[in-house]
Amino acid sequence: MNDKDQQAGIFGLGAVNSAYQQYFTGKSYLRSLANASDDVDVHVSNVTFEPGCRNNWHIHHNGFQILLVTSGEGWYQAAGEPARLLHPGDVVTIHEGIKHWHGATKDNWFSHVAITKGTSEWLEPVSDQAYAQLREVK
């Protein structure tokens, strides 16, 4: 098992996230776990970020997102708040209309299960300058 397979956690790495690559800085992987074809109104997927990868700022409309951190080390930040360092077992509940982003720390792989209802409005990337200023406190 290589490093990225191990960091994907119990749900596995999935495929390169090419469908959403335009909304990410760096490479991510996506494995769908449940979606509308399963007759549910939420999408559940395992998202794995390579070191330094993060998604753009975005907002969820007509729903929410819940992140269940399964492996590695990453960041979550809501607009106007300090970034929060995430570890396996952490849970983030993101309510409708909250502008936010999430992704890996600069030196670690990061995976979370994302439970998402509604639609996502993708916004600007997290700047390299803002990302570089994040400090990991252990």
XYZ file of N, CA and C in Angstrom:
414
model
N 0.851 -1.180 0.000
C 0.000 0.000 0.000
C 0.894 1.239 0.000
N 0.669 2.160 -0.950
C 1.492 3.358 -0.971
C 0.900 4.440 -0.077
N 1.629 5.559 0.061
C 1.252 6.624 0.998
C -0.137 7.179 0.710
N -0.439 7.454 -0.562
C -1.740 8.060 -0.842
C -2.880 7.066 -0.611
N -2.670 5.778 -0.905
C -3.707 4.781 -0.605
C -3.957 4.699 0.894
N -2.888 4.731 1.684
C -3.019 4.674 3.131
C -3.754 5.905 3.652
N -3.448 7.071 3.109
C -4.066 8.301 3.586
C -5.535 8.413 3.188
N -5.982 7.659 2.202
C -7.384 7.704 1.783
C -8.298 7.096 2.834
N -7.737 6.344 3.767
C -8.527 5.792 4.852
C -9.332 4.571 4.439
N -10.312 4.238 5.242
C -11.048 2.986 5.087
C -11.922 2.944 3.835
N -12.248 4.084 3.238
C -13.124 4.093 2.072
C -12.379 4.060 0.750
N -11.078 4.166 0.776
C -10.291 4.066 -0.447
C -10.138 5.382 -1.188
N -9.151 5.399 -2.063
C -8.737 6.616 -2.733
C -9.750 7.126 -3.754
N -10.297 6.271 -4.557
C -11.169 6.735 -5.632
C -10.349 7.204 -6.819
N -11.042 7.874 -7.735
C -10.413 8.349 -8.969
C -9.945 9.791 -8.803
N -9.017 10.196 -9.670
C -8.618 11.594 -9.705
C -9.891 12.424 -9.899
N -10.010 13.479 -9.125
C -11.218 14.307 -9.097
C -11.231 15.292 -10.269
N -11.249 14.760 -11.489
C -11.161 15.612 -12.672
C -12.419 16.453 -12.889
N -13.574 15.979 -12.472
C -14.821 16.724 -12.673
C -14.828 18.056 -11.926
N -14.130 18.122 -10.789
C -14.109 19.336 -9.975
C -12.725 19.985 -9.911
N -11.785 19.504 -10.732
C -10.404 19.993 -10.663
C -10.312 21.514 -10.776
N -11.201 22.115 -11.540
C -11.150 23.572 -11.716
C -11.408 24.326 -10.420
N -11.967 23.653 -9.420
C -12.273 24.278 -8.131
C -11.272 23.922 -7.036
N -10.157 23.298 -7.420
C -9.145 22.862 -6.470
C -7.777 23.397 -6.870
N -6.952 23.686 -5.877
C -5.536 23.951 -6.072
C -4.830 22.674 -5.650
N -4.138 22.013 -6.561
C -3.521 20.725 -6.275
C -4.438 19.589 -6.704
N -4.000 18.369 -6.450
C -4.728 17.182 -6.900
C -5.557 16.588 -5.764
N -6.792 16.224 -6.100
C -7.664 15.544 -5.148
C -8.237 14.296 -5.810
N -8.788 13.432 -4.975
C -9.368 12.165 -5.426
C -10.765 12.055 -4.834
N -11.676 11.431 -5.579
C -13.078 11.363 -5.161
C -13.603 9.942 -5.306
N -14.222 9.456 -4.253
C -14.900 8.159 -4.297
C -16.322 8.355 -3.790
N -17.283 8.216 -4.687
C -18.687 8.376 -4.315
C -19.127 7.180 -3.475
N -19.816 7.472 -2.373
C -20.298 6.419 -1.478
C -21.823 6.286 -1.533
N -22.522 7.382 -1.791
C -23.989 7.371 -1.930
C -24.391 8.639 -2.677
N -25.401 8.510 -3.542
C -25.861 9.677 -4.291
C -27.328 9.498 -4.694
N -27.819 10.386 -5.547
C -29.234 10.378 -5.922
C -29.670 9.037 -6.518
N -28.764 8.333 -7.182
C -29.137 7.037 -7.749
C -29.434 6.005 -6.662
N -29.033 6.301 -5.420
C -29.347 5.439 -4.278
C -30.669 5.851 -3.628
N -31.385 6.777 -4.284
C -32.688 7.265 -3.816
C -32.574 7.977 -2.468
N -31.546 8.811 -2.336
C -31.370 9.668 -1.169
C -31.153 11.100 -1.661
N -31.428 12.074 -0.808
C -31.274 13.474 -1.230
C -29.989 14.111 -0.714
N -28.994 13.282 -0.411
C -27.667 13.767 -0.054
C -26.643 13.021 -0.907
N -25.503 13.642 -1.065
C -24.383 12.977 -1.732
C -23.330 12.714 -0.656
N -22.817 11.498 -0.601
C -21.796 11.120 0.364
C -20.576 10.644 -0.424
N -19.433 11.244 -0.142
C -18.233 10.845 -0.857
C -17.006 10.953 0.036
N -16.017 10.146 -0.304
C -14.713 10.238 0.340
C -13.849 11.127 -0.549
N -13.327 12.196 0.026
C -12.476 13.126 -0.717
C -11.084 13.056 -0.097
N -10.080 12.835 -0.936
C -8.700 12.773 -0.478
C -7.912 13.875 -1.174
N -7.154 14.632 -0.397
C -6.362 15.748 -0.883
C -4.884 15.399 -0.754
N -4.094 15.626 -1.804
C -2.654 15.468 -1.668
C -2.130 16.623 -0.816
N -0.899 16.504 -0.285
C -0.362 17.604 0.512
C -0.441 18.934 -0.247
N -0.915 19.962 0.446
C -1.034 21.292 -0.139
C -2.291 21.536 -0.950
N -3.073 20.502 -1.219
C -4.296 20.650 -2.008
C -5.423 21.228 -1.156
N -6.180 22.133 -1.749
C -7.361 22.674 -1.073
C -8.374 23.062 -2.134
N -9.652 23.119 -1.698
C -10.671 23.554 -2.639
C -10.859 25.064 -2.545
N -11.552 25.622 -3.525
C -11.856 27.050 -3.525
C -12.845 27.367 -2.417
N -12.938 28.642 -2.098
C -14.027 29.101 -1.244
C -15.327 28.682 -1.931
N -16.302 28.280 -1.150
C -17.597 27.916 -1.723
C -18.694 28.032 -0.680
N -19.928 28.018 -1.169
C -21.125 28.141 -0.332
C -22.090 27.038 -0.737
N -22.743 26.429 0.234
C -23.785 25.437 -0.044
C -25.150 26.106 0.074
N -25.957 25.903 -0.959
C -27.310 26.465 -0.995
C -28.339 25.339 -0.882
N -29.451 25.637 -0.244
C -30.552 24.674 -0.088
C -30.102 23.399 0.600
N -29.206 23.534 1.565
C -28.735 22.347 2.258
C -27.599 22.654 3.205
N -26.622 21.758 3.239
C -25.544 21.820 4.226
C -24.428 20.900 3.782
N -23.354 20.875 4.576
C -22.302 19.886 4.391
C -21.776 19.485 5.765
N -21.513 18.194 5.926
C -20.891 17.667 7.133
C -19.622 16.950 6.696
N -18.508 17.275 7.332
C -17.234 16.630 7.044
C -16.858 15.728 8.206
N -16.550 14.478 7.912
C -16.089 13.500 8.901
C -14.645 13.164 8.543
N -13.705 13.657 9.315
C -12.290 13.472 8.993
C -11.891 12.032 9.307
N -11.317 11.352 8.296
C -10.966 9.942 8.455
C -9.466 9.694 8.506
N -8.659 10.567 7.883
C -7.208 10.354 7.935
C -6.463 11.624 7.568
N -5.202 11.659 7.982
C -4.329 12.768 7.637
C -4.548 13.996 8.496
N -4.193 15.143 7.908
C -4.282 16.404 8.620
C -4.677 17.484 7.620
N -5.688 18.272 7.981
C -6.172 19.286 7.045
C -6.681 20.534 7.733
N -7.242 21.413 6.901
C -7.767 22.695 7.363
C -9.223 22.848 6.977
N -9.957 23.560 7.814
C -11.295 24.060 7.488
C -11.311 25.516 7.909
N -11.865 26.371 7.057
C -11.994 27.775 7.437
C -13.302 28.341 6.900
N -14.057 28.972 7.781
C -15.231 29.754 7.401
C -14.786 31.200 7.258
N -15.391 31.921 6.338
C -15.032 33.324 6.101
C -15.156 34.127 7.390
N -14.140 34.939 7.660
C -14.137 35.795 8.840
C -13.708 35.108 10.117
N -13.363 33.825 10.042
C -12.939 33.061 11.216
C -11.533 32.513 10.988
N -10.812 32.194 12.073
C -9.495 31.569 11.878
C -9.642 30.152 11.339
N -8.641 29.693 10.612
C -8.639 28.319 10.110
C -8.543 27.349 11.278
N -9.179 26.211 11.125
C -9.199 25.164 12.157
C -8.423 23.958 11.647
N -7.423 23.505 12.394
C -6.648 22.331 12.032
C -7.469 21.081 12.349
N -7.567 20.172 11.378
C -8.406 18.978 11.518
C -7.567 17.706 11.557
N -8.031 16.760 12.396
C -7.393 15.455 12.556
C -8.463 14.366 12.481
N -8.061 13.099 12.271
C -9.041 12.021 12.221
C -9.958 12.036 13.447
N -11.238 11.872 13.193
C -12.249 11.896 14.257
C -12.930 13.244 14.398
N -12.354 14.305 13.827
C -13.004 15.619 13.881
C -14.219 15.652 12.964
N -15.208 16.423 13.359
C -16.437 16.605 12.585
C -16.668 18.100 12.410
N -16.994 18.504 11.185
C -17.305 19.900 10.885
C -18.703 19.938 10.286
N -19.585 20.747 10.876
C -20.932 20.952 10.343
C -20.981 22.337 9.720
N -21.305 22.390 8.438
C -21.309 23.643 7.686
C -22.751 23.925 7.266
N -23.294 24.999 7.789
C -24.691 25.333 7.514
C -24.840 26.054 6.177
N -26.037 26.059 5.685
C -26.369 26.720 4.424
C -25.886 28.177 4.429
N -25.292 28.596 3.316
C -24.900 29.987 3.145
C -23.575 30.388 3.748
N -22.853 29.468 4.393
C -21.565 29.795 5.016
C -20.447 29.651 3.976
N -19.739 30.730 3.713
C -18.602 30.698 2.788
C -17.429 30.041 3.512
N -16.816 29.031 2.867
C -15.766 28.264 3.521
C -14.883 27.558 2.495
N -13.815 26.949 2.992
C -12.961 26.069 2.190
C -12.389 24.999 3.114
N -11.851 23.921 2.515
C -11.174 22.883 3.284
C -10.141 22.197 2.400
N -9.138 21.624 3.043
C -8.094 20.943 2.293
C -6.976 20.463 3.200
N -5.939 19.915 2.575
C -4.813 19.320 3.305
C -3.865 20.388 3.839
N -3.101 20.009 4.850
C -1.992 20.855 5.270
C -0.895 20.732 4.206
N 0.103 21.582 4.280
C 1.111 21.607 3.215
C 1.957 20.338 3.142
N 2.085 19.610 4.255
C 2.970 18.444 4.286
C 2.259 17.107 4.497
N 0.928 17.106 4.509
C 0.196 15.872 4.838
C -0.946 15.604 3.878
N -1.168 14.324 3.602
C -2.386 13.904 2.916
C -3.549 14.134 3.869
N -4.767 14.242 3.324
C -5.954 14.513 4.138
C -7.168 13.889 3.462
N -7.979 13.161 4.239
C -9.220 12.592 3.713
C -10.368 12.877 4.657
N -11.523 13.140 4.056
C -12.753 13.266 4.832
C -13.915 12.702 4.032
N -14.904 12.237 4.749
C -16.179 11.886 4.128
C -16.999 13.166 4.145
N -17.505 13.542 2.979
C -18.348 14.729 2.857
C -19.790 14.287 2.619
N -20.666 14.746 3.492
C -22.110 14.500 3.346
C -22.704 15.841 2.937
N -23.207 15.904 1.721
C -23.616 17.185 1.155
C -25.045 17.127 0.645
N -25.827 18.127 1.035
C -27.195 18.284 0.520
C -27.276 19.659 -0.124
N -27.946 19.745 -1.254
C -28.107 21.015 -1.937
C -27.068 21.193 -3.034
N -26.858 22.448 -3.410
C -25.933 22.762 -4.485
C -24.776 23.600 -3.944
N -23.657 23.527 -4.640
C -22.474 24.287 -4.248
C -22.265 25.441 -5.219
N -22.003 26.611 -4.673
C -21.605 27.764 -5.469
C -20.100 27.925 -5.272
N -19.336 27.693 -6.336
C -17.879 27.757 -6.259
C -17.423 29.180 -6.477
N -16.492 29.623 -5.640
C -16.010 30.995 -5.644
C -14.505 31.023 -5.930
N -13.824 32.053 -5.465
C -12.408 32.250 -5.752
C -11.528 31.236 -5.009
N -10.336 30.977 -5.563
C -9.392 30.102 -4.862
C -8.892 30.745 -3.569
N -8.456 29.908 -2.641
C -7.741 30.380 -1.456
C -6.371 30.807 -1.969
N -5.978 32.025 -1.697
C -4.709 32.517 -2.245
C -3.525 31.748 -1.663
N -2.473 31.633 -2.470
C -1.252 30.984 -1.990
C -0.713 31.717 -0.765
N -0.824 33.047 -0.752
C -0.325 33.841 0.372
C -1.100 33.525 1.651
N -2.430 33.494 1.571
C -3.249 33.195 2.757
C -2.983 31.767 3.245
N -2.864 30.819 2.321
C -2.614 29.426 2.687
C -1.242 29.284 3.355
N -0.232 29.964 2.808
C 1.126 29.869 3.353
C 1.219 30.418 4.763
N 0.314 31.301 5.146
C 0.344 31.896 6.480
C -0.254 30.995 7.555
N -0.924 29.923 7.160
C -1.518 29.018 8.151
C -0.405 28.301 8.908
N -0.572 28.208 10.206
C 0.437 27.576 11.051
C -0.189 26.415 11.797
N 0.476 25.287 11.715
C 0.013 24.109 12.424
C 0.474 24.175 13.863
N -0.468 24.073 14.787
C -0.147 24.053 16.208
C -0.428 22.644 16.698
N 0.602 21.988 17.124
C 0.437 20.581 17.535
C 0.299 20.483 19.031
